[in-house]
């Protein structure tokens, strides 16, 4: 397929839950689909995935393996690699891959490249990511309901995360770190629900063997069984920005905008999942993947009908 000029119906960039869900719908609709993926889904470090109906507790990689097998059964194809460029032409989009220079042409592109969580620079934290350090109460709160749950502030509003986690765990400790003492109203609300505040700069995490056991505050160590943190979200949207897709700002950052069908401001270029939506957990990604896949199919159908009409008129 090197330097191929073959045109397929849809190229899906990113084979996580959002991209694969769209690819399943499209390949079952007899569209020719290629999924290009470089194998780094956001939840790769998590051993188990939660809150996904029918798959609660399944290893996330297993969900993707099952999805790929289903799509392959309907003729969908897969390419391993990183897409480095997306080009939009009048009647087609083209993507090229790093290293090999392989190119694919398609009638429509769906970008489902996810996002990265930028982690605070705390010694020991990165090594525990997805295990002793997690981000999502709905994904991991139940599993830690009996633990001492630590919340290390990454913004003054991390108090809200501590309050949310109190819903699962009776023992919640809030570490404001560099943000210092919470304002009196927040401090009172934390105290009202029995949430302990531990002041002091966070020097690192205490790890015993491979297990997180505490938070090191320099002059003392506070025991915890898990840490929840907020992360800075970095959408993998450079391909979309490079073709001029428009974005809007909100309190979580700058996000490429899509319409109700998942189409960006660039005709023929669609996007779905975490790359455009910070709230797109696995279930939402699966659902929206189906929705956007269906919209792309109808968009292609409109072209098919117009083309058939032109061909008929030409013939006579
Ligand atoms: C530690 C952790 C645990 C989580 N646990 C849960 C949970 O229990 N339940 C839940 O619902 N959600 C959970 N999530 C959230 C979940 O990971 C995301 O909601 C989900 O992965 C979003 O799916 P996506 O398809 O949009 O992106 P992703 O799953 O991140 O997939 C994007 C894919 O695109 C590929 N890609 C990116 N750029 C390119 C490129 N240029 N070329 C080719 N391929 C590219 C990536 O390699 C990746 O495979 C968790 C997140 C984290 C961080």
Short mmCIF file of C-alpha atoms and ligand atoms in Angstrom, two decimals:
data_model
loop_
_atom_site.label_atom_id
_atom_site.label_comp_id
_atom_site.label_asym_id
_atom_site.label_seq_id
_atom_site.Cartn_x
_atom_site.Cartn_y
_atom_site.Cartn_z
CA UNK A 1 0.00 0.00 0.00
CA UNK A 2 3.08 2.27 -0.02
CA UNK A 3 2.41 5.62 -1.76
CA UNK A 4 -0.99 4.24 -2.66
CA UNK A 5 -3.41 6.33 -4.66
CA UNK A 6 -6.32 3.99 -4.04
CA UNK A 7 -9.34 5.90 -2.77
CA UNK A 8 -11.46 4.39 -0.01
CA UNK A 9 -14.68 5.80 1.41
CA UNK A 10 -13.47 6.76 4.89
CA UNK A 11 -10.11 7.03 6.57
CA UNK A 12 -10.33 6.89 10.35
CA UNK A 13 -7.30 8.34 12.11
CA UNK A 14 -7.17 6.85 15.61
CA UNK A 15 -8.41 3.40 16.59
CA UNK A 16 -9.62 3.96 20.15
CA UNK A 17 -13.22 3.43 21.23
CA UNK A 18 -14.50 6.46 19.26
CA UNK A 19 -12.76 5.67 15.97
CA UNK A 20 -13.44 1.94 16.09
CA UNK A 21 -17.10 2.44 16.88
CA UNK A 22 -17.50 4.62 13.79
CA UNK A 23 -15.46 2.15 11.73
CA UNK A 24 -17.74 -0.72 12.80
CA UNK A 25 -20.86 1.12 11.70
CA UNK A 26 -19.30 2.18 8.40
CA UNK A 27 -17.83 -1.20 7.52
CA UNK A 28 -21.18 -2.87 8.29
CA UNK A 29 -22.75 -0.30 5.94
CA UNK A 30 -20.42 -1.68 3.22
CA UNK A 31 -18.23 1.39 3.15
CA UNK A 32 -14.54 0.84 2.43
CA UNK A 33 -12.79 1.90 5.63
CA UNK A 34 -9.15 2.14 6.69
CA UNK A 35 -8.28 2.76 10.35
CA UNK A 36 -4.77 4.12 10.97
CA UNK A 37 -3.66 3.88 14.58
CA UNK A 38 -0.39 4.12 16.49
CA UNK A 39 -1.57 2.15 19.52
CA UNK A 40 -1.49 4.68 22.38
CA UNK A 41 -5.04 4.94 23.73
CA UNK A 42 -5.48 7.32 26.67
CA UNK A 43 -6.35 4.60 29.17
CA UNK A 44 -3.46 2.29 28.15
CA UNK A 45 -2.04 2.31 31.68
CA UNK A 46 -5.30 1.12 33.28
CA UNK A 47 -5.60 -2.63 33.87
CA UNK A 48 -9.40 -2.52 33.94
CA UNK A 49 -12.09 -0.28 32.53
CA UNK A 50 -15.26 0.57 34.43
CA UNK A 51 -18.70 1.97 33.80
CA UNK A 52 -19.02 0.51 30.32
CA UNK A 53 -22.25 -1.43 30.19
CA UNK A 54 -21.71 -5.12 29.50
CA UNK A 55 -17.93 -4.70 29.74
CA UNK A 56 -17.45 -3.43 33.30
CA UNK A 57 -14.00 -4.53 34.49
CA UNK A 58 -12.74 -5.57 31.04
CA UNK A 59 -9.10 -4.65 30.25
CA UNK A 60 -9.38 -1.64 27.90
CA UNK A 61 -7.03 -3.21 25.35
CA UNK A 62 -9.36 -6.20 25.14
CA UNK A 63 -12.28 -3.97 24.12
CA UNK A 64 -10.20 -2.60 21.26
CA UNK A 65 -9.04 -6.09 20.20
CA UNK A 66 -12.67 -7.26 20.09
CA UNK A 67 -13.65 -4.16 18.10
CA UNK A 68 -10.85 -4.62 15.56
CA UNK A 69 -11.83 -8.26 15.01
CA UNK A 70 -15.47 -7.26 14.47
CA UNK A 71 -14.53 -4.54 11.96
CA UNK A 72 -12.13 -6.85 10.11
CA UNK A 73 -15.03 -9.32 9.78
CA UNK A 74 -16.89 -6.72 7.69
CA UNK A 75 -13.90 -5.89 5.51
CA UNK A 76 -12.48 -2.90 7.47
CA UNK A 77 -8.70 -2.56 7.19
CA UNK A 78 -6.05 -1.48 9.66
CA UNK A 79 -2.70 0.25 9.31
CA UNK A 80 -0.31 0.64 12.21
CA UNK A 81 1.42 4.02 12.23
CA UNK A 82 1.20 7.71 12.94
CA UNK A 83 -0.58 10.03 10.55
CA UNK A 84 1.56 13.14 10.19
CA UNK A 85 -0.44 15.11 7.64
CA UNK A 86 -3.98 15.53 6.43
CA UNK A 87 -4.68 17.30 3.14
CA UNK A 88 -8.10 18.32 1.89
CA UNK A 89 -8.77 18.41 -1.85
CA UNK A 90 -11.99 19.24 -3.68
CA UNK A 91 -13.36 15.74 -3.77
CA UNK A 92 -11.12 13.84 -1.36
CA UNK A 93 -8.93 13.94 1.71
CA UNK A 94 -5.47 12.49 1.85
CA UNK A 95 -3.43 11.41 4.84
CA UNK A 96 0.25 10.55 5.00
CA UNK A 97 2.08 8.57 7.60
CA UNK A 98 5.37 9.33 9.33
CA UNK A 99 8.46 7.27 8.44
CA UNK A 100 7.01 5.16 5.63
CA UNK A 101 5.49 8.09 3.73
CA UNK A 102 2.52 5.84 3.00
CA UNK A 103 -0.47 7.83 1.74
CA UNK A 104 -4.15 7.05 1.73
CA UNK A 105 -6.87 8.89 -0.12
CA UNK A 106 -10.46 8.83 1.04
CA UNK A 107 -13.76 10.55 0.32
CA UNK A 108 -14.07 11.56 3.99
CA UNK A 109 -11.75 11.65 7.03
CA UNK A 110 -12.68 10.99 10.63
CA UNK A 111 -10.13 12.16 13.20
CA UNK A 112 -10.46 10.26 16.49
CA UNK A 113 -6.98 10.80 17.91
CA UNK A 114 -7.92 11.31 21.58
CA UNK A 115 -6.00 13.47 24.05
CA UNK A 116 -3.09 13.37 26.48
CA UNK A 117 -3.25 14.04 30.20
CA UNK A 118 -0.42 16.37 31.20
CA UNK A 119 0.52 15.37 34.73
CA UNK A 120 1.86 17.61 37.49
CA UNK A 121 5.58 17.27 37.99
CA UNK A 122 5.61 15.36 41.28
CA UNK A 123 8.28 12.68 41.84
CA UNK A 124 6.79 9.20 41.62
CA UNK A 125 3.48 10.33 40.14
CA UNK A 126 4.06 9.40 36.51
CA UNK A 127 5.13 5.85 37.42
CA UNK A 128 1.87 5.30 39.28
CA UNK A 129 -0.37 6.78 36.54
CA UNK A 130 -3.42 4.59 35.93
CA UNK A 131 -2.74 2.51 39.05
CA UNK A 132 -2.05 4.42 42.30
CA UNK A 133 -2.76 7.77 40.61
CA UNK A 134 -6.03 8.14 38.72
CA UNK A 135 -8.23 10.88 37.35
CA UNK A 136 -11.86 9.81 37.11
CA UNK A 137 -14.04 9.14 40.17
CA UNK A 138 -16.72 7.43 38.07
CA UNK A 139 -14.10 5.08 36.57
CA UNK A 140 -12.19 4.19 39.75
CA UNK A 141 -14.09 5.58 42.77
CA UNK A 142 -15.92 2.35 43.56
CA UNK A 143 -12.68 0.32 43.59
CA UNK A 144 -11.19 2.73 46.17
CA UNK A 145 -14.22 3.30 48.37
CA UNK A 146 -12.55 1.61 51.36
CA UNK A 147 -9.15 3.29 50.91
CA UNK A 148 -7.82 6.54 52.24
CA UNK A 149 -8.30 8.65 49.12
CA UNK A 150 -5.89 11.53 48.57
CA UNK A 151 -6.65 14.47 46.29
CA UNK A 152 -3.61 16.53 45.29
CA UNK A 153 -4.70 19.95 44.08
CA UNK A 154 -3.84 20.93 40.52
CA UNK A 155 -6.09 24.02 40.72
CA UNK A 156 -7.93 25.83 43.50
CA UNK A 157 -11.11 24.04 42.31
CA UNK A 158 -9.62 20.64 43.13
CA UNK A 159 -11.69 21.06 46.32
CA UNK A 160 -14.66 20.04 44.14
CA UNK A 161 -12.91 16.78 43.24
CA UNK A 162 -12.34 16.10 46.95
CA UNK A 163 -16.03 16.77 47.66
CA UNK A 164 -17.06 14.46 44.82
CA UNK A 165 -14.82 11.65 46.04
CA UNK A 166 -16.31 11.85 49.54
CA UNK A 167 -19.37 10.28 47.92
CA UNK A 168 -17.38 7.03 47.52
CA UNK A 169 -14.89 7.07 50.36
CA UNK A 170 -15.33 7.98 54.00
CA UNK A 171 -11.66 8.86 54.36
CA UNK A 172 -10.64 11.65 51.99
CA UNK A 173 -7.52 13.78 52.46
CA UNK A 174 -7.08 17.02 50.53
CA UNK A 175 -3.53 18.19 49.70
CA UNK A 176 -3.70 21.85 48.53
CA UNK A 177 0.10 21.91 48.00
CA UNK A 178 1.28 25.08 46.28
CA UNK A 179 -2.27 26.50 46.20
CA UNK A 180 -2.12 26.92 49.97
CA UNK A 181 -4.96 26.96 52.44
CA UNK A 182 -8.42 26.78 50.76
CA UNK A 183 -10.60 29.86 51.21
CA UNK A 184 -12.67 29.83 54.42
CA UNK A 185 -15.90 28.81 52.69
CA UNK A 186 -14.28 25.82 50.93
CA UNK A 187 -12.37 24.85 54.08
CA UNK A 188 -15.61 24.85 56.08
CA UNK A 189 -17.42 22.78 53.44
CA UNK A 190 -14.56 20.23 53.42
CA UNK A 191 -14.65 20.05 57.23
CA UNK A 192 -18.44 19.63 57.21
CA UNK A 193 -18.05 16.38 55.30
CA UNK A 194 -15.07 15.13 57.31
CA UNK A 195 -12.49 15.78 54.57
CA UNK A 196 -9.07 16.32 56.14
CA UNK A 197 -6.79 19.06 54.82
CA UNK A 198 -3.03 18.44 54.85
CA UNK A 199 -1.13 21.65 54.18
CA UNK A 200 2.42 21.73 52.82
CA UNK A 201 4.25 21.40 49.52
CA UNK A 202 3.99 17.94 48.00
CA UNK A 203 7.59 16.67 47.72
CA UNK A 204 6.72 13.31 46.16
CA UNK A 205 4.83 10.07 46.54
CA UNK A 206 5.82 7.26 48.88
CA UNK A 207 5.96 3.96 46.97
CA UNK A 208 6.55 0.63 48.73
CA UNK A 209 7.46 -2.12 46.29
CA UNK A 210 5.26 -1.07 43.42
CA UNK A 211 2.41 0.22 45.56
CA UNK A 212 1.52 3.79 46.43
CA UNK A 213 1.37 4.15 50.22
CA UNK A 214 1.64 7.84 50.98
CA UNK A 215 2.21 11.47 50.11
CA UNK A 216 5.53 12.97 51.17
CA UNK A 217 5.12 16.52 52.50
CA UNK A 218 8.80 16.97 53.31
CA UNK A 219 8.45 17.04 57.10
CA UNK A 220 5.97 14.14 57.23
CA UNK A 221 4.35 11.40 55.16
CA UNK A 222 0.56 11.04 55.04
CA UNK A 223 -0.75 7.52 54.32
CA UNK A 224 -3.08 7.13 51.35
CA UNK A 225 -4.22 4.17 49.25
CA UNK A 226 -4.79 6.14 46.03
CA UNK A 227 -4.42 9.64 44.63
CA UNK A 228 -6.96 11.37 42.41
CA UNK A 229 -5.74 14.39 40.45
CA UNK A 230 -6.99 16.72 37.77
CA UNK A 231 -4.82 16.77 34.64
CA UNK A 232 -4.26 19.36 31.97
CA UNK A 233 -5.98 18.05 28.86
CA UNK A 234 -4.06 18.26 25.60
CA UNK A 235 -6.21 17.22 22.61
CA UNK A 236 -4.32 15.56 19.74
CA UNK A 237 -5.82 17.98 17.24
CA UNK A 238 -2.80 19.17 15.24
CA UNK A 239 -4.07 17.46 12.04
CA UNK A 240 -7.36 19.33 12.38
CA UNK A 241 -5.73 22.67 13.15
CA UNK A 242 -3.38 22.29 10.19
CA UNK A 243 -6.33 22.09 7.78
CA UNK A 244 -7.87 25.19 9.35
CA UNK A 245 -10.65 23.66 11.47
CA UNK A 246 -12.04 26.31 13.81
CA UNK A 247 -11.90 26.03 17.59
CA UNK A 248 -13.57 27.58 20.63
CA UNK A 249 -12.25 28.18 24.13
CA UNK A 250 -13.79 27.05 27.39
CA UNK A 251 -12.48 26.69 30.93
CA UNK A 252 -10.76 23.40 30.01
CA UNK A 253 -8.90 24.81 26.99
CA UNK A 254 -9.30 25.25 23.26
CA UNK A 255 -11.37 22.63 21.41
CA UNK A 256 -12.03 22.10 17.72
CA UNK A 257 -15.72 22.68 17.08
CA UNK A 258 -17.94 20.15 15.35
CA UNK A 259 -21.57 20.32 14.27
CA UNK A 260 -24.29 17.89 15.37
CA UNK A 261 -23.06 15.40 12.75
CA UNK A 262 -19.48 15.54 13.98
CA UNK A 263 -18.23 17.56 10.97
CA UNK A 264 -15.59 20.21 11.61
CA UNK A 265 -15.66 23.58 9.83
CA UNK A 266 -13.68 21.86 7.04
CA UNK A 267 -15.95 20.06 4.58
CA UNK A 268 -15.38 16.30 4.60
CA UNK A 269 -13.33 16.28 7.81
CA UNK A 270 -15.12 14.85 10.84
CA UNK A 271 -13.93 14.40 14.44
CA UNK A 272 -15.16 12.39 17.43
CA UNK A 273 -14.15 11.31 20.93
CA UNK A 274 -11.72 12.94 23.31
CA UNK A 275 -9.96 14.91 20.56
CA UNK A 276 -12.97 17.24 20.47
CA UNK A 277 -14.80 16.41 23.70
CA UNK A 278 -13.19 16.18 27.15
CA UNK A 279 -16.28 14.38 28.51
CA UNK A 280 -16.12 11.57 25.99
CA UNK A 281 -15.47 8.58 28.24
CA UNK A 282 -15.49 5.10 26.69
CA UNK A 283 -19.29 4.76 26.58
CA UNK A 284 -19.79 8.28 25.20
CA UNK A 285 -17.05 7.64 22.62
CA UNK A 286 -18.73 4.41 21.54
CA UNK A 287 -22.10 6.16 21.24
CA UNK A 288 -20.84 9.24 19.43
CA UNK A 289 -18.67 7.08 17.17
CA UNK A 290 -21.84 5.36 15.96
CA UNK A 291 -23.62 8.67 15.54
CA UNK A 292 -20.83 10.29 13.54
CA UNK A 293 -20.26 7.12 11.50
CA UNK A 294 -23.95 7.26 10.52
CA UNK A 295 -23.68 10.94 9.56
CA UNK A 296 -20.64 10.26 7.37
CA UNK A 297 -22.52 7.46 5.66
CA UNK A 298 -25.44 9.77 4.83
CA UNK A 299 -23.04 12.43 3.58
CA UNK A 300 -21.48 9.83 1.25
CA UNK A 301 -24.93 8.63 0.19
CA UNK A 302 -25.87 12.14 -0.94
CA UNK A 303 -22.74 12.14 -3.13
CA UNK A 304 -23.55 8.66 -4.46
CA UNK A 305 -27.04 9.80 -5.50
CA UNK A 306 -25.73 12.96 -7.18
CA UNK A 307 -23.02 10.99 -8.99
CA UNK A 308 -25.50 8.41 -10.24
CA UNK A 309 -27.71 11.21 -11.58
CA UNK A 310 -24.79 12.83 -13.42
CA UNK A 311 -23.72 9.48 -14.89
CA UNK A 312 -27.26 8.78 -16.06
CA UNK A 313 -27.58 12.19 -17.73
CA UNK A 314 -24.18 11.78 -19.42
CA UNK A 315 -25.20 8.39 -20.75
CA UNK A 316 -28.07 9.93 -22.32
C1 LIG B 1 -5.94 6.23 33.58
C2 LIG B 1 -7.26 6.36 32.86
C3 LIG B 1 -8.28 5.46 33.13
C4 LIG B 1 -9.50 5.56 32.48
N1 LIG B 1 -10.49 4.69 32.79
C5 LIG B 1 -11.69 4.79 32.18
C6 LIG B 1 -12.76 3.91 32.54
O1 LIG B 1 -12.61 3.05 33.43
N2 LIG B 1 -13.95 4.07 31.90
C7 LIG B 1 -14.15 5.02 30.93
O2 LIG B 1 -15.24 5.11 30.39
N3 LIG B 1 -13.14 5.87 30.58
C8 LIG B 1 -11.94 5.77 31.18
N4 LIG B 1 -10.92 6.63 30.82
C9 LIG B 1 -11.15 7.59 29.72
C10 LIG B 1 -10.89 6.89 28.35
O3 LIG B 1 -9.52 6.54 28.27
C11 LIG B 1 -11.25 7.83 27.21
O4 LIG B 1 -12.56 8.32 27.42
C12 LIG B 1 -11.22 7.12 25.85
O5 LIG B 1 -9.97 6.50 25.67
C13 LIG B 1 -11.49 8.11 24.71
O6 LIG B 1 -11.51 7.39 23.49
P1 LIG B 1 -10.96 8.02 22.13
O7 LIG B 1 -11.22 6.97 21.08
O8 LIG B 1 -11.49 9.37 21.93
O9 LIG B 1 -9.38 8.20 22.34
P2 LIG B 1 -8.27 7.11 22.65
O10 LIG B 1 -8.83 5.92 23.33
O11 LIG B 1 -7.16 7.83 23.35
O12 LIG B 1 -7.79 6.64 21.21
C14 LIG B 1 -7.10 7.51 20.33
C15 LIG B 1 -6.22 6.65 19.43
O13 LIG B 1 -5.68 7.48 18.39
C16 LIG B 1 -4.31 7.13 18.19
N5 LIG B 1 -3.65 8.29 17.58
C17 LIG B 1 -3.46 9.53 18.09
N6 LIG B 1 -2.84 10.34 17.20
C18 LIG B 1 -2.64 9.57 16.08
C19 LIG B 1 -2.06 9.83 14.81
N7 LIG B 1 -1.58 11.05 14.48
N8 LIG B 1 -1.99 8.83 13.93
C20 LIG B 1 -2.47 7.60 14.21
N9 LIG B 1 -3.05 7.30 15.40
C21 LIG B 1 -3.13 8.28 16.33
C22 LIG B 1 -3.82 6.81 19.60
O14 LIG B 1 -2.65 6.03 19.54
C23 LIG B 1 -5.02 6.05 20.17
O15 LIG B 1 -4.94 4.67 19.88
C24 LIG B 1 -9.70 6.57 31.50
C25 LIG B 1 -8.67 7.48 31.21
C26 LIG B 1 -7.47 7.39 31.91
C27 LIG B 1 -6.39 8.39 31.62
#
